[in-house]
JSON list of C-alpha atoms and ligand atoms in Angstrom, two decimals:
[
{"chain": "T", "resi": 1, "resn": "MET", "atom": "CA", "xyz": [43.19, -16.87, -12.27]},
{"chain": "T", "resi": 2, "resn": "GLN", "atom": "CA", "xyz": [46.95, -17.14, -11.96]},
{"chain": "T", "resi": 3, "resn": "THR", "atom": "CA", "xyz": [48.42, -14.84, -9.36]},
{"chain": "T", "resi": 4, "resn": "SER", "atom": "CA", "xyz": [51.96, -14.20, -8.31]},
{"chain": "T", "resi": 5, "resn": "SER", "atom": "CA", "xyz": [51.06, -14.21, -4.64]},
{"chain": "T", "resi": 6, "resn": "GLU", "atom": "CA", "xyz": [50.60, -17.64, -3.18]},
{"chain": "T", "resi": 7, "resn": "SER", "atom": "CA", "xyz": [47.59, -18.26, -0.98]},
{"chain": "T", "resi": 8, "resn": "ILE", "atom": "CA", "xyz": [45.51, -21.09, 0.39]},
{"chain": "T", "resi": 9, "resn": "PHE", "atom": "CA", "xyz": [42.42, -22.11, -1.57]},
{"chain": "T", "resi": 10, "resn": "PHE", "atom": "CA", "xyz": [39.37, -22.65, 0.60]},
{"chain": "T", "resi": 11, "resn": "ASN", "atom": "CA", "xyz": [36.42, -24.48, -0.89]},
{"chain": "T", "resi": 12, "resn": "GLU", "atom": "CA", "xyz": [35.34, -26.66, 2.00]},
{"chain": "T", "resi": 13, "resn": "CYS", "atom": "CA", "xyz": [32.98, -25.40, 4.62]},
{"chain": "T", "resi": 14, "resn": "TYR", "atom": "CA", "xyz": [33.11, -27.02, 8.07]},
{"chain": "T", "resi": 15, "resn": "SER", "atom": "CA", "xyz": [30.08, -27.90, 10.13]},
{"chain": "T", "resi": 16, "resn": "LEU", "atom": "CA", "xyz": [29.45, -25.42, 12.95]},
{"chain": "T", "resi": 17, "resn": "ASP", "atom": "CA", "xyz": [29.12, -28.39, 15.29]},
{"chain": "T", "resi": 18, "resn": "LEU", "atom": "CA", "xyz": [32.88, -28.92, 15.11]},
{"chain": "T", "resi": 19, "resn": "PHE", "atom": "CA", "xyz": [33.69, -25.57, 16.75]},
{"chain": "T", "resi": 20, "resn": "ASN", "atom": "CA", "xyz": [32.73, -23.25, 19.56]},
{"chain": "T", "resi": 21, "resn": "TYR", "atom": "CA", "xyz": [31.06, -20.00, 18.54]},
{"chain": "T", "resi": 22, "resn": "PRO", "atom": "CA", "xyz": [28.84, -17.48, 20.35]},
{"chain": "T", "resi": 23, "resn": "THR", "atom": "CA", "xyz": [25.42, -19.02, 21.02]},
{"chain": "T", "resi": 24, "resn": "HIS", "atom": "CA", "xyz": [23.74, -15.70, 20.17]},
{"chain": "T", "resi": 25, "resn": "TYR", "atom": "CA", "xyz": [24.56, -16.51, 16.55]},
{"chain": "T", "resi": 26, "resn": "SER", "atom": "CA", "xyz": [23.08, -20.01, 16.46]},
{"chain": "T", "resi": 27, "resn": "GLY", "atom": "CA", "xyz": [20.88, -20.33, 13.38]},
{"chain": "T", "resi": 28, "resn": "ASP", "atom": "CA", "xyz": [22.50, -17.27, 11.80]},
{"chain": "T", "resi": 29, "resn": "LEU", "atom": "CA", "xyz": [25.38, -19.12, 10.14]},
{"chain": "T", "resi": 30, "resn": "ASP", "atom": "CA", "xyz": [25.66, -21.89, 7.55]},
{"chain": "T", "resi": 31, "resn": "CYS", "atom": "CA", "xyz": [29.20, -23.13, 8.16]},
{"chain": "T", "resi": 32, "resn": "VAL", "atom": "CA", "xyz": [32.77, -22.24, 9.09]},
{"chain": "T", "resi": 33, "resn": "ILE", "atom": "CA", "xyz": [34.91, -21.43, 6.09]},
{"chain": "T", "resi": 34, "resn": "ILE", "atom": "CA", "xyz": [38.15, -20.56, 7.94]},
{"chain": "T", "resi": 35, "resn": "PRO", "atom": "CA", "xyz": [38.63, -21.56, 11.58]},
{"chain": "T", "resi": 36, "resn": "HIS", "atom": "CA", "xyz": [40.31, -18.96, 13.81]},
{"chain": "T", "resi": 37, "resn": "GLY", "atom": "CA", "xyz": [43.39, -21.08, 14.46]},
{"chain": "T", "resi": 38, "resn": "VAL", "atom": "CA", "xyz": [44.09, -21.40, 10.76]},
{"chain": "T", "resi": 39, "resn": "ILE", "atom": "CA", "xyz": [43.79, -17.62, 10.35]},
{"chain": "T", "resi": 40, "resn": "MET", "atom": "CA", "xyz": [46.35, -17.14, 13.12]},
{"chain": "T", "resi": 41, "resn": "ASP", "atom": "CA", "xyz": [48.80, -19.64, 11.64]},
{"chain": "T", "resi": 42, "resn": "ARG", "atom": "CA", "xyz": [48.52, -18.15, 8.18]},
{"chain": "T", "resi": 43, "resn": "THR", "atom": "CA", "xyz": [48.97, -14.62, 9.59]},
{"chain": "T", "resi": 44, "resn": "GLU", "atom": "CA", "xyz": [52.19, -15.70, 11.25]},
{"chain": "T", "resi": 45, "resn": "ARG", "atom": "CA", "xyz": [53.56, -16.79, 7.88]},
{"chain": "T", "resi": 46, "resn": "LEU", "atom": "CA", "xyz": [52.43, -13.54, 6.19]},
{"chain": "T", "resi": 47, "resn": "ALA", "atom": "CA", "xyz": [54.30, -11.63, 8.91]},
{"chain": "T", "resi": 48, "resn": "ARG", "atom": "CA", "xyz": [57.44, -13.62, 8.08]},
{"chain": "T", "resi": 49, "resn": "ASN", "atom": "CA", "xyz": [57.07, -12.83, 4.36]},
{"chain": "T", "resi": 50, "resn": "ILE", "atom": "CA", "xyz": [56.57, -9.14, 5.10]},
{"chain": "T", "resi": 51, "resn": "MET", "atom": "CA", "xyz": [59.64, -9.09, 7.35]},
{"chain": "T", "resi": 52, "resn": "ASP", "atom": "CA", "xyz": [61.72, -10.74, 4.64]},
{"chain": "T", "resi": 53, "resn": "ASP", "atom": "CA", "xyz": [60.59, -8.24, 2.00]},
{"chain": "T", "resi": 54, "resn": "LEU", "atom": "CA", "xyz": [60.46, -5.00, 3.98]},
{"chain": "T", "resi": 55, "resn": "GLY", "atom": "CA", "xyz": [62.92, -5.60, 6.77]},
{"chain": "T", "resi": 56, "resn": "ASP", "atom": "CA", "xyz": [65.20, -2.74, 5.80]},
{"chain": "T", "resi": 57, "resn": "HIS", "atom": "CA", "xyz": [62.51, -0.05, 5.69]},
{"chain": "T", "resi": 58, "resn": "ASP", "atom": "CA", "xyz": [60.56, 1.96, 8.21]},
{"chain": "T", "resi": 59, "resn": "ILE", "atom": "CA", "xyz": [56.97, 1.00, 7.63]},
{"chain": "T", "resi": 60, "resn": "VAL", "atom": "CA", "xyz": [53.67, 2.76, 8.08]},
{"chain": "T", "resi": 61, "resn": "VAL", "atom": "CA", "xyz": [50.85, 0.30, 8.50]},
{"chain": "T", "resi": 62, "resn": "LEU", "atom": "CA", "xyz": [47.60, 1.66, 7.16]},
{"chain": "T", "resi": 63, "resn": "CYS", "atom": "CA", "xyz": [44.80, -0.31, 8.76]},
{"chain": "T", "resi": 64, "resn": "VAL", "atom": "CA", "xyz": [41.45, -0.16, 6.99]},
{"chain": "T", "resi": 65, "resn": "LEU", "atom": "CA", "xyz": [38.63, -0.07, 9.54]},
{"chain": "T", "resi": 66, "resn": "LYS", "atom": "CA", "xyz": [36.43, -1.55, 10.54]},
{"chain": "T", "resi": 67, "resn": "GLY", "atom": "CA", "xyz": [36.70, -4.95, 8.88]},
{"chain": "T", "resi": 68, "resn": "GLY", "atom": "CA", "xyz": [40.50, -4.97, 8.82]},
{"chain": "T", "resi": 69, "resn": "TYR", "atom": "CA", "xyz": [41.09, -4.23, 12.48]},
{"chain": "T", "resi": 70, "resn": "GLN", "atom": "CA", "xyz": [41.50, -7.80, 13.70]},
{"chain": "T", "resi": 71, "resn": "PHE", "atom": "CA", "xyz": [43.75, -8.91, 10.86]},
{"chain": "T", "resi": 72, "resn": "CYS", "atom": "CA", "xyz": [45.80, -5.74, 11.19]},
{"chain": "T", "resi": 73, "resn": "ALA", "atom": "CA", "xyz": [46.17, -6.11, 14.95]},
{"chain": "T", "resi": 74, "resn": "ASP", "atom": "CA", "xyz": [47.18, -9.77, 14.69]},
{"chain": "T", "resi": 75, "resn": "LEU", "atom": "CA", "xyz": [49.56, -9.14, 11.79]},
{"chain": "T", "resi": 76, "resn": "VAL", "atom": "CA", "xyz": [51.28, -6.25, 13.59]},
{"chain": "T", "resi": 77, "resn": "GLU", "atom": "CA", "xyz": [51.56, -8.41, 16.70]},
{"chain": "T", "resi": 78, "resn": "ARG", "atom": "CA", "xyz": [53.26, -11.18, 14.70]},
{"chain": "T", "resi": 79, "resn": "ILE", "atom": "CA", "xyz": [55.65, -8.75, 13.03]},
{"chain": "T", "resi": 80, "resn": "LYS", "atom": "CA", "xyz": [56.56, -7.37, 16.47]},
{"chain": "T", "resi": 81, "resn": "ALA", "atom": "CA", "xyz": [57.15, -10.88, 17.79]},
{"chain": "T", "resi": 82, "resn": "LEU", "atom": "CA", "xyz": [59.40, -11.75, 14.86]},
{"chain": "T", "resi": 83, "resn": "SER", "atom": "CA", "xyz": [61.23, -8.44, 15.29]},
{"chain": "T", "resi": 84, "resn": "ARG", "atom": "CA", "xyz": [61.85, -9.15, 18.98]},
{"chain": "T", "resi": 85, "resn": "ASN", "atom": "CA", "xyz": [63.30, -12.54, 18.22]},
{"chain": "T", "resi": 86, "resn": "SER", "atom": "CA", "xyz": [65.70, -11.44, 15.53]},
{"chain": "T", "resi": 87, "resn": "ASN", "atom": "CA", "xyz": [68.48, -8.93, 15.37]},
{"chain": "T", "resi": 88, "resn": "HIS", "atom": "CA", "xyz": [66.73, -6.99, 12.68]},
{"chain": "T", "resi": 89, "resn": "THR", "atom": "CA", "xyz": [63.81, -4.91, 13.90]},
{"chain": "T", "resi": 90, "resn": "ILE", "atom": "CA", "xyz": [61.32, -2.94, 11.84]},
{"chain": "T", "resi": 91, "resn": "PRO", "atom": "CA", "xyz": [60.25, 0.51, 13.05]},
{"chain": "T", "resi": 92, "resn": "MET", "atom": "CA", "xyz": [56.47, 0.52, 12.55]},
{"chain": "T", "resi": 93, "resn": "ARG", "atom": "CA", "xyz": [53.85, 3.20, 12.82]},
{"chain": "T", "resi": 94, "resn": "VAL", "atom": "CA", "xyz": [50.17, 2.36, 12.62]},
{"chain": "T", "resi": 95, "resn": "HIS", "atom": "CA", "xyz": [47.54, 4.61, 11.09]},
{"chain": "T", "resi": 96, "resn": "PHE", "atom": "CA", "xyz": [43.83, 3.98, 10.77]},
{"chain": "T", "resi": 97, "resn": "ILE", "atom": "CA", "xyz": [41.36, 4.95, 8.10]},
{"chain": "T", "resi": 98, "resn": "ARG", "atom": "CA", "xyz": [37.80, 3.91, 7.62]},
{"chain": "T", "resi": 99, "resn": "LEU", "atom": "CA", "xyz": [36.10, 2.69, 4.45]},
{"chain": "T", "resi": 100, "resn": "ARG", "atom": "CA", "xyz": [32.44, 1.94, 4.13]},
{"chain": "T", "resi": 101, "resn": "SER", "atom": "CA", "xyz": [30.68, 0.66, 1.03]},
{"chain": "T", "resi": 102, "resn": "TYR", "atom": "CA", "xyz": [28.38, -2.19, 2.08]},
{"chain": "T", "resi": 103, "resn": "LEU", "atom": "CA", "xyz": [24.73, -2.17, 3.08]},
{"chain": "T", "resi": 104, "resn": "ASN", "atom": "CA", "xyz": [23.34, -5.61, 3.93]},
{"chain": "T", "resi": 105, "resn": "ASP", "atom": "CA", "xyz": [25.45, -7.88, 1.71]},
{"chain": "T", "resi": 106, "resn": "GLN", "atom": "CA", "xyz": [25.54, -5.52, -1.26]},
{"chain": "T", "resi": 107, "resn": "SER", "atom": "CA", "xyz": [28.28, -3.18, -2.30]},
{"chain": "T", "resi": 108, "resn": "THR", "atom": "CA", "xyz": [26.98, 0.38, -2.66]},
{"chain": "T", "resi": 109, "resn": "GLU", "atom": "CA", "xyz": [28.14, 2.89, -5.25]},
{"chain": "T", "resi": 110, "resn": "ASP", "atom": "CA", "xyz": [29.56, 5.43, -2.88]},
{"chain": "T", "resi": 111, "resn": "LEU", "atom": "CA", "xyz": [32.73, 4.55, -1.07]},
{"chain": "T", "resi": 112, "resn": "HIS", "atom": "CA", "xyz": [33.48, 6.71, 1.95]},
{"chain": "T", "resi": 113, "resn": "ILE", "atom": "CA", "xyz": [37.06, 7.20, 3.07]},
{"chain": "T", "resi": 114, "resn": "LEU", "atom": "CA", "xyz": [37.36, 8.70, 6.54]},
{"chain": "T", "resi": 115, "resn": "GLY", "atom": "CA", "xyz": [40.60, 9.78, 8.17]},
{"chain": "T", "resi": 116, "resn": "ALA", "atom": "CA", "xyz": [42.59, 9.82, 4.94]},
{"chain": "T", "resi": 117, "resn": "GLU", "atom": "CA", "xyz": [42.57, 13.58, 4.43]},
{"chain": "T", "resi": 118, "resn": "ASP", "atom": "CA", "xyz": [46.22, 14.00, 5.21]},
{"chain": "T", "resi": 119, "resn": "LEU", "atom": "CA", "xyz": [48.46, 11.08, 4.56]},
{"chain": "T", "resi": 120, "resn": "SER", "atom": "CA", "xyz": [51.43, 13.25, 3.69]},
{"chain": "T", "resi": 121, "resn": "PHE", "atom": "CA", "xyz": [53.45, 11.52, 6.43]},
{"chain": "T", "resi": 122, "resn": "LEU", "atom": "CA", "xyz": [53.53, 8.56, 4.05]},
{"chain": "T", "resi": 123, "resn": "ALA", "atom": "CA", "xyz": [55.98, 10.26, 1.72]},
{"chain": "T", "resi": 124, "resn": "GLY", "atom": "CA", "xyz": [59.01, 8.04, 1.26]},
{"chain": "T", "resi": 125, "resn": "LYS", "atom": "CA", "xyz": [57.74, 5.30, 3.55]},
{"chain": "T", "resi": 126, "resn": "GLY", "atom": "CA", "xyz": [56.68, 1.72, 2.88]},
{"chain": "T", "resi": 127, "resn": "ILE", "atom": "CA", "xyz": [53.07, 0.82, 3.57]},
{"chain": "T", "resi": 128, "resn": "VAL", "atom": "CA", "xyz": [51.29, -2.38, 4.30]},
{"chain": "T", "resi": 129, "resn": "GLY", "atom": "CA", "xyz": [47.57, -1.79, 3.94]},
{"chain": "T", "resi": 130, "resn": "THR", "atom": "CA", "xyz": [45.15, -4.34, 5.30]},
{"chain": "T", "resi": 131, "resn": "GLY", "atom": "CA", "xyz": [41.54, -4.56, 4.34]},
{"chain": "T", "resi": 132, "resn": "LYS", "atom": "CA", "xyz": [39.36, -5.55, 1.47]},
{"chain": "T", "resi": 133, "resn": "THR", "atom": "CA", "xyz": [38.20, -2.63, -0.67]},
{"chain": "T", "resi": 134, "resn": "MET", "atom": "CA", "xyz": [41.52, -1.46, -2.00]},
{"chain": "T", "resi": 135, "resn": "GLU", "atom": "CA", "xyz": [41.22, 0.05, -5.47]},
{"chain": "T", "resi": 136, "resn": "THR", "atom": "CA", "xyz": [39.92, 3.52, -4.61]},
{"chain": "T", "resi": 137, "resn": "LEU", "atom": "CA", "xyz": [42.10, 3.71, -1.58]},
{"chain": "T", "resi": 138, "resn": "LEU", "atom": "CA", "xyz": [45.23, 2.83, -3.54]},
{"chain": "T", "resi": 139, "resn": "GLN", "atom": "CA", "xyz": [44.63, 5.70, -5.96]},
{"chain": "T", "resi": 140, "resn": "HIS", "atom": "CA", "xyz": [44.26, 8.03, -3.01]},
{"chain": "T", "resi": 141, "resn": "VAL", "atom": "CA", "xyz": [47.39, 6.75, -1.26]},
{"chain": "T", "resi": 142, "resn": "LYS", "atom": "CA", "xyz": [49.57, 6.83, -4.39]},
{"chain": "T", "resi": 143, "resn": "ALA", "atom": "CA", "xyz": [48.99, 10.58, -4.64]},
{"chain": "T", "resi": 144, "resn": "PHE", "atom": "CA", "xyz": [51.08, 11.01, -1.49]},
{"chain": "T", "resi": 145, "resn": "LYS", "atom": "CA", "xyz": [54.05, 9.34, -3.21]},
{"chain": "T", "resi": 146, "resn": "PRO", "atom": "CA", "xyz": [55.21, 6.76, -0.70]},
{"chain": "T", "resi": 147, "resn": "LYS", "atom": "CA", "xyz": [58.49, 5.01, -1.58]},
{"chain": "T", "resi": 148, "resn": "MET", "atom": "CA", "xyz": [56.75, 1.64, -1.72]},
{"chain": "T", "resi": 149, "resn": "ILE", "atom": "CA", "xyz": [53.19, 0.39, -1.28]},
{"chain": "T", "resi": 150, "resn": "LYS", "atom": "CA", "xyz": [52.39, -3.19, -0.36]},
{"chain": "T", "resi": 151, "resn": "VAL", "atom": "CA", "xyz": [48.90, -4.47, 0.21]},
{"chain": "T", "resi": 152, "resn": "ALA", "atom": "CA", "xyz": [48.08, -7.30, 2.59]},
{"chain": "T", "resi": 153, "resn": "GLY", "atom": "CA", "xyz": [44.59, -8.78, 2.37]},
{"chain": "T", "resi": 154, "resn": "LEU", "atom": "CA", "xyz": [43.41, -11.67, 4.46]},
{"chain": "T", "resi": 155, "resn": "LEU", "atom": "CA", "xyz": [40.85, -12.77, 1.88]},
{"chain": "T", "resi": 156, "resn": "VAL", "atom": "CA", "xyz": [40.52, -12.67, -1.86]},
{"chain": "T", "resi": 157, "resn": "LYS", "atom": "CA", "xyz": [37.27, -13.80, -3.42]},
{"chain": "T", "resi": 158, "resn": "ARG", "atom": "CA", "xyz": [37.34, -15.79, -6.61]},
{"chain": "T", "resi": 159, "resn": "VAL", "atom": "CA", "xyz": [35.33, -13.69, -9.04]},
{"chain": "T", "resi": 160, "resn": "GLN", "atom": "CA", "xyz": [35.22, -14.18, -12.79]},
{"chain": "T", "resi": 161, "resn": "HIS", "atom": "CA", "xyz": [36.64, -11.42, -14.94]},
{"chain": "T", "resi": 162, "resn": "SER", "atom": "CA", "xyz": [37.92, -9.52, -11.95]},
{"chain": "T", "resi": 163, "resn": "LEU", "atom": "CA", "xyz": [39.87, -6.43, -12.88]},
{"chain": "T", "resi": 164, "resn": "ALA", "atom": "CA", "xyz": [40.74, -5.66, -9.30]},
{"chain": "T", "resi": 165, "resn": "SER", "atom": "CA", "xyz": [44.41, -5.85, -8.43]},
{"chain": "T", "resi": 166, "resn": "VAL", "atom": "CA", "xyz": [45.50, -8.71, -6.22]},
{"chain": "T", "resi": 167, "resn": "PRO", "atom": "CA", "xyz": [47.13, -7.82, -2.87]},
{"chain": "T", "resi": 168, "resn": "ASP", "atom": "CA", "xyz": [50.86, -8.48, -2.54]},
{"chain": "T", "resi": 169, "resn": "TYR", "atom": "CA", "xyz": [50.17, -10.64, 0.51]},
{"chain": "T", "resi": 170, "resn": "VAL", "atom": "CA", "xyz": [47.06, -12.81, 0.47]},
{"chain": "T", "resi": 171, "resn": "GLY", "atom": "CA", "xyz": [45.91, -15.03, 3.30]},
{"chain": "T", "resi": 172, "resn": "PHE", "atom": "CA", "xyz": [43.22, -17.12, 1.63]},
{"chain": "T", "resi": 173, "resn": "GLU", "atom": "CA", "xyz": [41.29, -17.37, -1.59]},
{"chain": "T", "resi": 174, "resn": "ILE", "atom": "CA", "xyz": [37.64, -18.11, -0.95]},
{"chain": "T", "resi": 175, "resn": "PRO", "atom": "CA", "xyz": [34.56, -18.61, -3.13]},
{"chain": "T", "resi": 176, "resn": "ASN", "atom": "CA", "xyz": [32.57, -15.50, -3.97]},
{"chain": "T", "resi": 177, "resn": "ARG", "atom": "CA", "xyz": [30.22, -15.67, -0.98]},
{"chain": "T", "resi": 178, "resn": "PHE", "atom": "CA", "xyz": [29.41, -13.11, 1.68]},
{"chain": "T", "resi": 179, "resn": "VAL", "atom": "CA", "xyz": [31.39, -14.02, 4.78]},
{"chain": "T", "resi": 180, "resn": "VAL", "atom": "CA", "xyz": [31.36, -12.74, 8.36]},
{"chain": "T", "resi": 181, "resn": "GLY", "atom": "CA", "xyz": [33.52, -13.01, 11.47]},
{"chain": "T", "resi": 182, "resn": "TYR", "atom": "CA", "xyz": [37.06, -12.04, 12.45]},
{"chain": "T", "resi": 183, "resn": "ALA", "atom": "CA", "xyz": [35.88, -8.39, 12.31]},
{"chain": "T", "resi": 184, "resn": "LEU", "atom": "CA", "xyz": [33.98, -8.74, 9.05]},
{"chain": "T", "resi": 185, "resn": "ASP", "atom": "CA", "xyz": [30.37, -7.71, 9.56]},
{"chain": "T", "resi": 186, "resn": "TYR", "atom": "CA", "xyz": [26.88, -7.89, 8.19]},
{"chain": "T", "resi": 187, "resn": "ASN", "atom": "CA", "xyz": [25.29, -4.57, 9.20]},
{"chain": "T", "resi": 188, "resn": "GLU", "atom": "CA", "xyz": [27.71, -4.36, 12.16]},
{"chain": "T", "resi": 189, "resn": "TYR", "atom": "CA", "xyz": [26.89, -7.84, 13.49]},
{"chain": "T", "resi": 190, "resn": "PHE", "atom": "CA", "xyz": [29.27, -10.81, 13.63]},
{"chain": "T", "resi": 191, "resn": "ARG", "atom": "CA", "xyz": [32.45, -8.82, 14.32]},
{"chain": "T", "resi": 192, "resn": "ASP", "atom": "CA", "xyz": [32.54, -10.66, 17.64]},
{"chain": "T", "resi": 193, "resn": "LEU", "atom": "CA", "xyz": [32.82, -14.04, 15.93]},
{"chain": "T", "resi": 194, "resn": "ASN", "atom": "CA", "xyz": [36.36, -15.51, 15.74]},
{"chain": "T", "resi": 195, "resn": "HIS", "atom": "CA", "xyz": [35.97, -17.85, 12.80]},
{"chain": "T", "resi": 196, "resn": "ILE", "atom": "CA", "xyz": [35.22, -16.71, 9.27]},
{"chain": "T", "resi": 197, "resn": "CYS", "atom": "CA", "xyz": [31.80, -18.10, 8.43]},
{"chain": "T", "resi": 198, "resn": "ILE", "atom": "CA", "xyz": [29.12, -18.07, 5.76]},
{"chain": "T", "resi": 199, "resn": "ILE", "atom": "CA", "xyz": [26.01, -16.28, 6.96]},
{"chain": "T", "resi": 200, "resn": "SER", "atom": "CA", "xyz": [22.70, -18.18, 6.60]},
{"chain": "T", "resi": 201, "resn": "GLU", "atom": "CA", "xyz": [19.62, -16.88, 4.81]},
{"chain": "T", "resi": 202, "resn": "SER", "atom": "CA", "xyz": [17.82, -16.57, 8.15]},
{"chain": "T", "resi": 203, "resn": "GLY", "atom": "CA", "xyz": [20.81, -14.67, 9.55]},
{"chain": "T", "resi": 204, "resn": "LYS", "atom": "CA", "xyz": [20.59, -12.22, 6.64]},
{"chain": "T", "resi": 205, "resn": "LYS", "atom": "CA", "xyz": [16.88, -11.68, 7.29]},
{"chain": "T", "resi": 206, "resn": "LYS", "atom": "CA", "xyz": [17.33, -11.27, 11.03]},
{"chain": "T", "resi": 207, "resn": "TYR", "atom": "CA", "xyz": [19.93, -8.49, 10.76]},
{"chain": "T", "resi": 208, "resn": "LYS", "atom": "CA", "xyz": [18.70, -6.80, 7.59]},
{"chain": "T", "resi": 209, "resn": "VAL", "atom": "CA", "xyz": [18.25, -3.02, 7.74]},
{"chain": "Y", "resi": 301, "resn": "HPA", "atom": "N1", "xyz": [31.75, -9.82, 4.32]},
{"chain": "Y", "resi": 301, "resn": "HPA", "atom": "C1", "xyz": [31.77, -8.66, 5.02]},
{"chain": "Y", "resi": 301, "resn": "HPA", "atom": "N2", "xyz": [32.12, -7.49, 4.48]},
{"chain": "Y", "resi": 301, "resn": "HPA", "atom": "C2", "xyz": [32.45, -7.48, 3.17]},
{"chain": "Y", "resi": 301, "resn": "HPA", "atom": "C3", "xyz": [32.45, -8.66, 2.40]},
{"chain": "Y", "resi": 301, "resn": "HPA", "atom": "C4", "xyz": [32.08, -9.89, 3.00]},
{"chain": "Y", "resi": 301, "resn": "HPA", "atom": "O1", "xyz": [32.05, -10.97, 2.37]},
{"chain": "Y", "resi": 301, "resn": "HPA", "atom": "N3", "xyz": [32.84, -8.30, 1.13]},
{"chain": "Y", "resi": 301, "resn": "HPA", "atom": "C5", "xyz": [33.07, -6.97, 1.18]},
{"chain": "Y", "resi": 301, "resn": "HPA", "atom": "N4", "xyz": [32.84, -6.46, 2.39]},
{"chain": "Y", "resi": 302, "resn": "MG", "atom": "MG1", "xyz": [31.21, -4.07, 6.57]}
]
């Protein structure tokens, strides 16, 4: 699929033996798809791109919990650092909403949006949303008529015939596999893992509900 937003293609999967990771997850993971350091370096560049595009606007960052919290926190931190070191600073406000649609590794029909009842403060502001399940949320957010909406997603999965819109800022394109770590969970586990990894079959069984 040809997209306008550039991103890094990740096909390789690194052996877990090459990295440190919490020993309580040994046996639960197959491999490391994106090491933490690479995530941080890529996030720094996304922050630069966002600054270049939105530098003249006040922005409201809409962080999609729970899976987006780490990416959002690191991205905001990078934008602040770039702001500090330049003579053009971006006033930023950060708001949190929660989406939940996954049970085990399957997407469920009902998507819950919590904390999004009143987003009227968005009117006339620019937004950078971070998170993964964006379609429903975007419809909801558009109703509040912000001046501009930009979506930042750390990961995009390569799926055939995808009708989903591509985020304006994409960190990495990965194969269509269930991944965990860097705040992404499997039934609430693995958020405390820094690298983005592929969960193993035994890991899926162990934490199944
Ligand atoms: N991992 C964790 N949560 C998710 C994923 C995933 O691959 N896809 C959608 N929600
Ligand atoms: Mg989840």
